[in-house]
Short mmCIF file of C-alpha atoms in Angstrom, two decimals:
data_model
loop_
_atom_site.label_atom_id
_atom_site.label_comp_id
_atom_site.label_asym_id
_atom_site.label_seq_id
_atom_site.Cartn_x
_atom_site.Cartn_y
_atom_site.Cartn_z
CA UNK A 27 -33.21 10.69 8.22
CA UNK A 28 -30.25 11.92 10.71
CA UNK A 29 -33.13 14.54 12.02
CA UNK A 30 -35.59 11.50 13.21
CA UNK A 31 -35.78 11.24 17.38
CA UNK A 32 -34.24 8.19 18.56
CA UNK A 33 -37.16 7.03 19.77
CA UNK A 34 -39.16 6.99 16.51
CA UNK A 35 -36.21 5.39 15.28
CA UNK A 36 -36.39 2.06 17.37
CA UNK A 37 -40.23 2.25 16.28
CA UNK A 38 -38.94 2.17 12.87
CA UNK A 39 -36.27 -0.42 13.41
CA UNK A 40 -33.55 2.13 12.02
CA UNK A 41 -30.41 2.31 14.03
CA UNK A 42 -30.56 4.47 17.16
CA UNK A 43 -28.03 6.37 19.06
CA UNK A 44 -28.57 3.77 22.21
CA UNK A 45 -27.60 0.50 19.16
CA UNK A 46 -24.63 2.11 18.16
CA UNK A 47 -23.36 2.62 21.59
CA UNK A 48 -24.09 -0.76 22.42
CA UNK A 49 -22.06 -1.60 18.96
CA UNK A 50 -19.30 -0.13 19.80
CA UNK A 51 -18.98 -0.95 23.67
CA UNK A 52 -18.99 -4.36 22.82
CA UNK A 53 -16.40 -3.73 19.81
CA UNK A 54 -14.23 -2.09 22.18
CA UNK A 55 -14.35 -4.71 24.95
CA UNK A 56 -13.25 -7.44 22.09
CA UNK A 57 -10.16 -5.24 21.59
CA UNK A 58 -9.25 -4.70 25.23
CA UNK A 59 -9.99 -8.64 26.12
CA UNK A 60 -8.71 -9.82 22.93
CA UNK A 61 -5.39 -7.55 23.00
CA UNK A 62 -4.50 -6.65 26.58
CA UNK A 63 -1.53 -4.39 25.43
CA UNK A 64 -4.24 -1.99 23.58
CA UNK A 65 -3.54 1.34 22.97
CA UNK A 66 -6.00 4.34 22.87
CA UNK A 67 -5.29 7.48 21.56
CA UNK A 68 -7.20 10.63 22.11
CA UNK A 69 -7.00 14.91 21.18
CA UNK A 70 -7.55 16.77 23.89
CA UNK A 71 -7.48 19.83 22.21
CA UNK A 72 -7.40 21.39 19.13
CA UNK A 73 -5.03 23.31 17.13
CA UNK A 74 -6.85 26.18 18.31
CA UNK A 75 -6.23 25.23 22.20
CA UNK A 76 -10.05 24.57 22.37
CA UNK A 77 -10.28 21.30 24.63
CA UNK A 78 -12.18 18.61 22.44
CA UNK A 79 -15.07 16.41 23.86
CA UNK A 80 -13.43 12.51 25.35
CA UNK A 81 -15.29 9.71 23.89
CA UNK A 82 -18.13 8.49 25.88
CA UNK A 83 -17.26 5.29 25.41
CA UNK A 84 -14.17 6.09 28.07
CA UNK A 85 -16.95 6.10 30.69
CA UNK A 86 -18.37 2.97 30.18
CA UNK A 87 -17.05 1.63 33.42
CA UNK A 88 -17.35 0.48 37.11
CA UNK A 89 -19.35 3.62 38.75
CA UNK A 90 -16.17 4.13 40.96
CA UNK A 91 -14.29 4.22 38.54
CA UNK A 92 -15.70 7.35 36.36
CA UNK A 93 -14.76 10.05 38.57
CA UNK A 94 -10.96 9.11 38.16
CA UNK A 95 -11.57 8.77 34.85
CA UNK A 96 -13.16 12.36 34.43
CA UNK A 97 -9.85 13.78 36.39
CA UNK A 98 -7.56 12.56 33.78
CA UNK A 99 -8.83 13.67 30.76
CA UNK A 100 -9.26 16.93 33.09
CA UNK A 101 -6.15 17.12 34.03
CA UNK A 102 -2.78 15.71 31.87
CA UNK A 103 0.21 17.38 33.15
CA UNK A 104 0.01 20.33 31.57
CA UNK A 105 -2.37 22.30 33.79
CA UNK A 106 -6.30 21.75 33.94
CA UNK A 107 -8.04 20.99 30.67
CA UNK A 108 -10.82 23.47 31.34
CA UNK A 109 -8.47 26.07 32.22
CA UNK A 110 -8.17 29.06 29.49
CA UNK A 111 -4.83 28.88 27.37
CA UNK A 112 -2.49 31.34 26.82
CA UNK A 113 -3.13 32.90 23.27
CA UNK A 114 -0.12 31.68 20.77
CA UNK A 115 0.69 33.32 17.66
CA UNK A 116 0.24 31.22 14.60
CA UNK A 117 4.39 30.76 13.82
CA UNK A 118 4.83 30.04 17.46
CA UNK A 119 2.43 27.34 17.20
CA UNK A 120 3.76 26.28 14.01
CA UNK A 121 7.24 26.17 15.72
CA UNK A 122 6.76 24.05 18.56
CA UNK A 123 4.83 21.52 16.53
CA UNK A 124 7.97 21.23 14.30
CA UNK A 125 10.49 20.82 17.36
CA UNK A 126 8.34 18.39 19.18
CA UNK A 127 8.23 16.35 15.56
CA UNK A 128 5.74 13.37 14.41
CA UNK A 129 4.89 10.49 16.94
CA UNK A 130 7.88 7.68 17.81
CA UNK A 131 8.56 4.83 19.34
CA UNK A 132 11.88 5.54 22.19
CA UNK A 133 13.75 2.78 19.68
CA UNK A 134 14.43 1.93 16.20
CA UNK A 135 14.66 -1.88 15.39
CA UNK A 136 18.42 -2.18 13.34
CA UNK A 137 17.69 -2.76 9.89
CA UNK A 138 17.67 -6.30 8.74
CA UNK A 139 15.95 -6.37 5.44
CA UNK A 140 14.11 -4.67 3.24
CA UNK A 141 12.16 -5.18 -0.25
CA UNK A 142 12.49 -3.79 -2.84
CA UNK A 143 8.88 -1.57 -2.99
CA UNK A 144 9.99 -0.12 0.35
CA UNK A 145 12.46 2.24 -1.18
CA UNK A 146 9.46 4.09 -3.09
CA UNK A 147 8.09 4.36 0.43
CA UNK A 148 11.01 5.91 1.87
CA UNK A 149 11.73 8.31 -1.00
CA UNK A 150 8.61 9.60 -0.94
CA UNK A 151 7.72 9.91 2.75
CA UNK A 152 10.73 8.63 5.31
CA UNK A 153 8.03 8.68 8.32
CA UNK A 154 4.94 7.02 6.70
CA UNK A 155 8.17 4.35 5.57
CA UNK A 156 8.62 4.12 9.41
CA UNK A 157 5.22 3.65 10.46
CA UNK A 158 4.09 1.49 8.26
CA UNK A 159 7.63 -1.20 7.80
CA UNK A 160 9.18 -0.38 11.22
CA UNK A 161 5.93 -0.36 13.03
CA UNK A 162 3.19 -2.17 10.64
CA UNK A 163 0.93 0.31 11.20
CA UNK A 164 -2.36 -0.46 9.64
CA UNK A 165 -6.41 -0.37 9.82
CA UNK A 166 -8.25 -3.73 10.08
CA UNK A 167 -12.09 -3.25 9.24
CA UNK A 168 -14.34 -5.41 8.44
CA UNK A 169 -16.85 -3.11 6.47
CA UNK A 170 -15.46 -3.73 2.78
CA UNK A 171 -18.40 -4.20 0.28
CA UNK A 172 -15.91 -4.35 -2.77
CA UNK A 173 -12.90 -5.59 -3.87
CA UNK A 174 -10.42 -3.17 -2.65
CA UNK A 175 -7.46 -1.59 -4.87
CA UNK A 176 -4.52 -4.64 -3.25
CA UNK A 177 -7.73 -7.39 -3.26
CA UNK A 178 -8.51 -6.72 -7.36
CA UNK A 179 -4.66 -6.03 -7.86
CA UNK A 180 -4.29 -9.66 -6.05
CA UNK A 181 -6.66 -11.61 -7.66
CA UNK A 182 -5.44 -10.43 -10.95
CA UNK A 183 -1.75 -11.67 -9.96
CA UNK A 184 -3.11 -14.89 -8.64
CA UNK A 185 -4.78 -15.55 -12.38
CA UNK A 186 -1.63 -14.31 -14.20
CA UNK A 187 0.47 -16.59 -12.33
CA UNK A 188 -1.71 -19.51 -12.73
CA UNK A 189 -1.67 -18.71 -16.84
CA UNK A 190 2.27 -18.49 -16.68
CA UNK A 191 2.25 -21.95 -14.94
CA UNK A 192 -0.22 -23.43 -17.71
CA UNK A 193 0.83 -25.70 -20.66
CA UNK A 194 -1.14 -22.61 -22.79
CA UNK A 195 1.22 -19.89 -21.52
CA UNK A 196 3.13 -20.22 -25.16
CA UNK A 197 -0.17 -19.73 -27.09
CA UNK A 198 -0.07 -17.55 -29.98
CA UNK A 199 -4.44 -17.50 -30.13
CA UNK A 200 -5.74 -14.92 -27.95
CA UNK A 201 -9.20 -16.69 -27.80
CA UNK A 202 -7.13 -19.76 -26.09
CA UNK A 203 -5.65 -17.90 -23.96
CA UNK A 204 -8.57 -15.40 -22.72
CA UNK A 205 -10.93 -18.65 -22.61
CA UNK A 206 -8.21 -19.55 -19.89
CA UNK A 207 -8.09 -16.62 -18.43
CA UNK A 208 -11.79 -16.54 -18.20
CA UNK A 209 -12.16 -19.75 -16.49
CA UNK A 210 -9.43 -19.19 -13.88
CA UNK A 211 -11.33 -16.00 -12.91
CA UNK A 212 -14.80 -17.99 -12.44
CA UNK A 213 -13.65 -21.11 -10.69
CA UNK A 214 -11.44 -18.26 -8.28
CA UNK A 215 -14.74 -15.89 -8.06
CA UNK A 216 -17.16 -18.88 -7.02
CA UNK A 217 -14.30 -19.88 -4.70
CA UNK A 218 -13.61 -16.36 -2.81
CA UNK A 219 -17.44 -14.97 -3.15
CA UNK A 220 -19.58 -17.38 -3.73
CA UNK A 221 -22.64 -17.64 -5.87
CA UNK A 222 -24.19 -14.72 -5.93
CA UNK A 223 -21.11 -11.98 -4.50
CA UNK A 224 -22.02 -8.22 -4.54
CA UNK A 225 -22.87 -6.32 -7.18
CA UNK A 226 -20.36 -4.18 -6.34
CA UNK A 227 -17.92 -7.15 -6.97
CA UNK A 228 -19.64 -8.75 -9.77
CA UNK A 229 -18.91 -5.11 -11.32
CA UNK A 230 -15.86 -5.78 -10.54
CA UNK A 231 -15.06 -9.17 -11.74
CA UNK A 232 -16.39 -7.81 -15.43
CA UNK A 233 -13.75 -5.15 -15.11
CA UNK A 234 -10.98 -7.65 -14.72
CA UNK A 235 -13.20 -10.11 -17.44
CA UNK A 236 -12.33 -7.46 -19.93
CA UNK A 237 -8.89 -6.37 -18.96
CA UNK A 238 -8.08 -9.82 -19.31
CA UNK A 239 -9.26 -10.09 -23.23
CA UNK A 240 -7.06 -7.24 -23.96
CA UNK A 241 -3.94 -8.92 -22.32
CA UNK A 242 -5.06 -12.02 -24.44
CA UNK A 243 -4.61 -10.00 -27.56
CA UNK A 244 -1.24 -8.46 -26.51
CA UNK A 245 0.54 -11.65 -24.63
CA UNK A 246 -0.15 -13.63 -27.49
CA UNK A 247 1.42 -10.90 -29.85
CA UNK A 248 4.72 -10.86 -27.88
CA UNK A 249 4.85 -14.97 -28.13
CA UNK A 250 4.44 -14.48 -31.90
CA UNK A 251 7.15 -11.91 -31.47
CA UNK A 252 9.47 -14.94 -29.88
CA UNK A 253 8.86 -14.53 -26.58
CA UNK A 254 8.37 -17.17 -23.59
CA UNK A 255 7.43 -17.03 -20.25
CA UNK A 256 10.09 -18.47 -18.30
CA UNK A 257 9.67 -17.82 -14.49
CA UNK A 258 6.19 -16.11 -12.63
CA UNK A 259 6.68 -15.18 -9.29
CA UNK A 260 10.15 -15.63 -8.85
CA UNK A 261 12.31 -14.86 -6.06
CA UNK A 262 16.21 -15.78 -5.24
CA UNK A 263 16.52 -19.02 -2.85
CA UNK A 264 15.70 -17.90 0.30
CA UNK A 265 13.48 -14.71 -0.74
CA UNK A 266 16.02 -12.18 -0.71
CA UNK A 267 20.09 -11.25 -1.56
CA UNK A 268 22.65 -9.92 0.87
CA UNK A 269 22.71 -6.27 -0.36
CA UNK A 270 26.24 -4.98 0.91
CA UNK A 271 26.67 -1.01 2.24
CA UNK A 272 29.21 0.44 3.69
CA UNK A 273 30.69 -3.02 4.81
CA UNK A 274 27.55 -4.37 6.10
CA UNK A 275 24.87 -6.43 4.77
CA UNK A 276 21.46 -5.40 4.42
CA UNK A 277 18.99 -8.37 2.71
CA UNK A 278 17.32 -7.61 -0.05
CA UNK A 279 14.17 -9.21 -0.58
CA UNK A 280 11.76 -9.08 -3.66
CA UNK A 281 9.61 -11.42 -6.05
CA UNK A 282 9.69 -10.91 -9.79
CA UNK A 283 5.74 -11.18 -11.26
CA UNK A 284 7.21 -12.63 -14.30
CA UNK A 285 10.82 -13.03 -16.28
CA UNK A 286 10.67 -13.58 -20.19
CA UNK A 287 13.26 -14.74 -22.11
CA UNK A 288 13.59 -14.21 -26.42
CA UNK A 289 13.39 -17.49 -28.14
CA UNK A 290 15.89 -16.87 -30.69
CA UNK A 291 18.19 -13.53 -29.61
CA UNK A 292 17.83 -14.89 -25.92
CA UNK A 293 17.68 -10.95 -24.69
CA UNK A 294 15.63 -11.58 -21.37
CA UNK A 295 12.85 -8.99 -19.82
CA UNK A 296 12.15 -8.33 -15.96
CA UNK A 297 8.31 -7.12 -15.93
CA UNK A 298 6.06 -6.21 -13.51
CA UNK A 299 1.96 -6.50 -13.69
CA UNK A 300 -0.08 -3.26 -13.27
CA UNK A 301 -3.46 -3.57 -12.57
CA UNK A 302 -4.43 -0.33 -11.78
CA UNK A 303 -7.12 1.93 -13.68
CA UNK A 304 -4.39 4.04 -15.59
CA UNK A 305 -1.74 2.19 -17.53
CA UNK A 306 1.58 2.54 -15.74
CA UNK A 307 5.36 4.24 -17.42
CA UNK A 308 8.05 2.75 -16.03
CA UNK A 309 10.16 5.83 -16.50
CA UNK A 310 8.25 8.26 -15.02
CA UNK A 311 7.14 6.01 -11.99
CA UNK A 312 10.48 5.41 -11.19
CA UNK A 313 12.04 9.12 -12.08
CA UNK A 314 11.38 12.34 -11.92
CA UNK A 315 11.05 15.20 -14.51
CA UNK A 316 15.00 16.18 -13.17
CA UNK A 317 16.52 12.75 -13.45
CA UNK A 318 15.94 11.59 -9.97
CA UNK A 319 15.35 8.08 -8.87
CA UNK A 320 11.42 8.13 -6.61
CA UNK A 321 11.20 4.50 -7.06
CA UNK A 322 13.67 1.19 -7.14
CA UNK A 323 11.53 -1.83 -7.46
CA UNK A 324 12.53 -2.48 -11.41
CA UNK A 325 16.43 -2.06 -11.04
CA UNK A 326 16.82 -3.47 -7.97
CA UNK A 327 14.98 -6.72 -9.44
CA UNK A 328 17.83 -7.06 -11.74
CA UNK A 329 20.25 -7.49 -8.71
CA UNK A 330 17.73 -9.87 -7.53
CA UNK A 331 18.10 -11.64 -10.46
CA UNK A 332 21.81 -11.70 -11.33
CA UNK A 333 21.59 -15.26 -9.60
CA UNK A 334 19.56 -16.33 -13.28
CA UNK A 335 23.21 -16.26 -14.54
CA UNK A 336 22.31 -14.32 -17.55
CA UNK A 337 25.10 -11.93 -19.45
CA UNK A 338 23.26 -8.96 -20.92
CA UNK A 339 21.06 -6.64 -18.95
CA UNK A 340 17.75 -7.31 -18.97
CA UNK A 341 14.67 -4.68 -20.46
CA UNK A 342 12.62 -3.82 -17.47
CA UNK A 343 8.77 -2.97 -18.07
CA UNK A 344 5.47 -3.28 -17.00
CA UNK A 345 2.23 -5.63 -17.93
CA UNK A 346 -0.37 -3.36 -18.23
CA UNK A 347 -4.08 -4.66 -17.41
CA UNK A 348 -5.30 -1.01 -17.29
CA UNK A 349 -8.83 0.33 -17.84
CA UNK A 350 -8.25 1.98 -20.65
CA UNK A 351 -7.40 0.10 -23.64
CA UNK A 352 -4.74 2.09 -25.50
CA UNK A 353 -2.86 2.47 -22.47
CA UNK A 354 -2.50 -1.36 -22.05
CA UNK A 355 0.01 -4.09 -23.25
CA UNK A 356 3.70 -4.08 -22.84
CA UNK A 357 5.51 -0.94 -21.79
CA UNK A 358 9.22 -1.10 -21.64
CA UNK A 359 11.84 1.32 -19.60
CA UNK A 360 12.89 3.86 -22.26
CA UNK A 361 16.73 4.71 -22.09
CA UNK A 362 17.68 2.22 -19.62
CA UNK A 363 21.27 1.61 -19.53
CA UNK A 364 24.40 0.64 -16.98
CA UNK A 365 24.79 4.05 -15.89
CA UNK A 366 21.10 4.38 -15.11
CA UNK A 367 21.58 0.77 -12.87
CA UNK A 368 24.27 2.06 -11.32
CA UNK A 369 22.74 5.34 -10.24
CA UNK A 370 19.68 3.64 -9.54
CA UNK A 371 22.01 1.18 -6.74
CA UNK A 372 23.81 4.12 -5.22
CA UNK A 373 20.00 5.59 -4.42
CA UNK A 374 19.49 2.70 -3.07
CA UNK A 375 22.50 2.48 -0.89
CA UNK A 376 22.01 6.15 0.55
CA UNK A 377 18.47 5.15 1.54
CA UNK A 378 19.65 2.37 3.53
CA UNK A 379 22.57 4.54 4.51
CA UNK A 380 19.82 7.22 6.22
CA UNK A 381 17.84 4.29 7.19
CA UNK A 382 20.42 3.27 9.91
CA UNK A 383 21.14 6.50 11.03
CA UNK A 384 17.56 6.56 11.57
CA UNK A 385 16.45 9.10 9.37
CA UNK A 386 12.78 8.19 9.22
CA UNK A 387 10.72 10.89 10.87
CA UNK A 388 10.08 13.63 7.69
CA UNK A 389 6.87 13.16 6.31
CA UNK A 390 7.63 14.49 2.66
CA UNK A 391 5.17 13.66 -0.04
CA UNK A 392 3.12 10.39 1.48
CA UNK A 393 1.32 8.28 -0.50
CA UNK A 394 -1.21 6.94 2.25
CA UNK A 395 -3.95 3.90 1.44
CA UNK A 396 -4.58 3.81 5.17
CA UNK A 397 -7.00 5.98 7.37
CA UNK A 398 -4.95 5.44 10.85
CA UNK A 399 -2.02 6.26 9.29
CA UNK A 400 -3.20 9.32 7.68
CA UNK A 401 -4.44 10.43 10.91
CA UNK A 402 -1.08 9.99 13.16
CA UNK A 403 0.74 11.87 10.03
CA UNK A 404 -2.23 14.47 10.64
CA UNK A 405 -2.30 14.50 6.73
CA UNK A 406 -5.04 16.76 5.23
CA UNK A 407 -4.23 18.28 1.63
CA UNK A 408 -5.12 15.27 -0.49
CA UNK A 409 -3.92 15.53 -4.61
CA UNK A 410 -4.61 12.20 -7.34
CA UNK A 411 -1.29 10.60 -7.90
CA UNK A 412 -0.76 10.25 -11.29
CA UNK A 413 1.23 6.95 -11.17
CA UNK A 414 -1.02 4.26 -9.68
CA UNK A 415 -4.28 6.06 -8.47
CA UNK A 416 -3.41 6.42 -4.55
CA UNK A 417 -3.95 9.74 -2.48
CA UNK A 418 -0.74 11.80 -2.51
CA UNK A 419 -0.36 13.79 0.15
CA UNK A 420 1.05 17.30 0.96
CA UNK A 421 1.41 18.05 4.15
CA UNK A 422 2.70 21.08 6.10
CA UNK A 423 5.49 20.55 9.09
CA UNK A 424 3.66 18.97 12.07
#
């Protein structure tokens, strides 16, 4: 009960105001011992000009050292923090938000290399692309009590590759092939969690039990169909491909979830496992209702793969393990062709173009997994992407 003194809280043994100082003193003298170059950021007022409240843990400190401490956040350059602001219209406001732009380093590292899932980024939000390639950005907690959306998506892969490595990969019995499946999953489970994980996990883990029937049932119709597995997780020799643009190279990096070649026509198929709740298009992930290209990954794998040395272009598609059974199985890029490829490479090459002239600091439409980054974009109108479950983002100029 949030309404409970403290006191009758330590009589209770609940968590008190004075513990969760204590917590957090001691988490943030790990930081500052354990990372010397440590960073803290803090509002000192809010969009309203109303000066905001420092963090009492900036006070924890020698006792002659509080008083200096105090005058700072008092006083940051811009007058006294106390002192009354001038009143500013709204669009004024607005205004010198915009010209004073996001957060950025004084440099931009020269672009080296890049994958081929880091052009969605950029497409859909050139700064959240900056903070979290340029910069790697990103929230480390230790609070998890479930498998997170990249841990189940992970696990999943690690099974899947382990089946495309097995002597049963060309099975044509789905029983054979879940019963592998099935094992894999318990011998990784007991492995990463133990005897007796969460229930949150165990929930979990009987998700991904019964996703992986269904792909039983569908993989081994596409080996009756003539399929066969021929490469899981492949990359080019030395992870990536010079990508040439404007007379420089760029390298192109990328790993293939699986390759599958036709038995008799020997057609081949790039394809790409989805694990998410909502079976995956490739079409309309990659493109939009007008034609344009908001994602790469699938095209740019076949210049990845070009090194395979096979003739014909390949079908591009995704391995759905969704939630929802009629939405899984094999779903293959609709009207692919060379002059889709091509457009699909010149994207690409005007991202990297924009790239190096350092281009990186509109926020667009952000797709953002990660709490610190959502709070240096200062995101705050959150929509359901349609595409892969994530939190799309709208968010007005800063």
């Amino acid at each position: 009960d949030p309404f409970l003194p403290d006191r009758v809280r330590e009589e209770l043994g609940l968590a008190s105001n004075e513990e969760r100082l204590a917590r957090d003193v001691y988490a943030l003298h790990v930081m500052c011992h354990s990372r010397p170059d440590a960073h803290f950021i803090s509002g000192r007022r809010t969009n309203r000009g109303d000066p905001i409240f420092p963090s009492r843990l900036a006070f924890h400190c020698a006792a002659e050292e509080v008083a200096e401490r105090v005058r700072h956040c008092l006083d940051y350059g811009h007058g006294p923090l106390l002192s009354t602001p001038e009143p500013e219209s709204a669009s004024t406001a607005a205004s010198s938000r915009s010209a004073a732009g996001p957060p950025r380093l004084a440099s931009t590292p020269a672009l080296e290399h890049i994958s081929v899932s880091a052009f969605r980024q950029y497409l859909q939000s050139p700064y959240l692309y900056y903070l979290q390639r340029h910069l790697g950005l990103e929230s480390i907690n230790d609070r998890e009590n479930e498998l997170n959306p990249l841990a189940f998506g992970n696990l999943a892969h690690d099974i899947l590759y382990a089946f495309g490595k097995s002597k049963g990969r060309d099975s044509t019995r789905p029983a054979d092939i879940a019963k592998f499946l099935q094992r894999e999953l318990d011998r990784r489970a007991r492995s990463l969690f133990g005897e007796d994980p969460l229930p949150a996990v165990r929930l979990q883990l009987e998700q991904l039990r019964r996703r992986f029937e269904a792909f039983a049932e569908f993989q081994a119709q596409r080996t009756s169909a003539g399929w066969r597995i021929a490469h899981v997780e492949w990359a080019p020799k030395g992870g990536g491909i010079p990508f040439r643009v404007d007379g420089q190279n760029v390298q192109l990096r990328g790993r293939i979830d699986r390759i599958d070649v036709h038995a008799v026509s020997g057609a081949w198929a790039i394809l790409d496992y989805k694990s998410g709740d909502k079976g995956g298009d490739p079409r309309r992930t990659h493109m939009d209702k007008q034609g344009n290209w908001k994602d790469l990954q699938l095209p740019l794998y076949c210049l990845l793969a070009e090194s395979l040395g096979h003739e014909s272009m390949p079908e591009l598609g995704y391995a759905n393990l969704s939630q929802d059974a009629d939405s899984s199985g094999f779903v293959m890029f609709n009207g692919l062709d060379e002059g889709l490829l091509e457009s699909a490479l010149e994207t690409a090459k005007d991202v990297v173009r924009r790239i190096r002239k350092e281009e990186l600091y509109e926020i667009g439409r952000a797709v953002v997994f990660d709490p610190i980054t959502s709070a240096v974009c200062g995101l705050n109108q959150f929509l359901p992407d349609e595409d892969d479950g994530a939190m799309e983002v709208t968010v007005p100029a800063l």
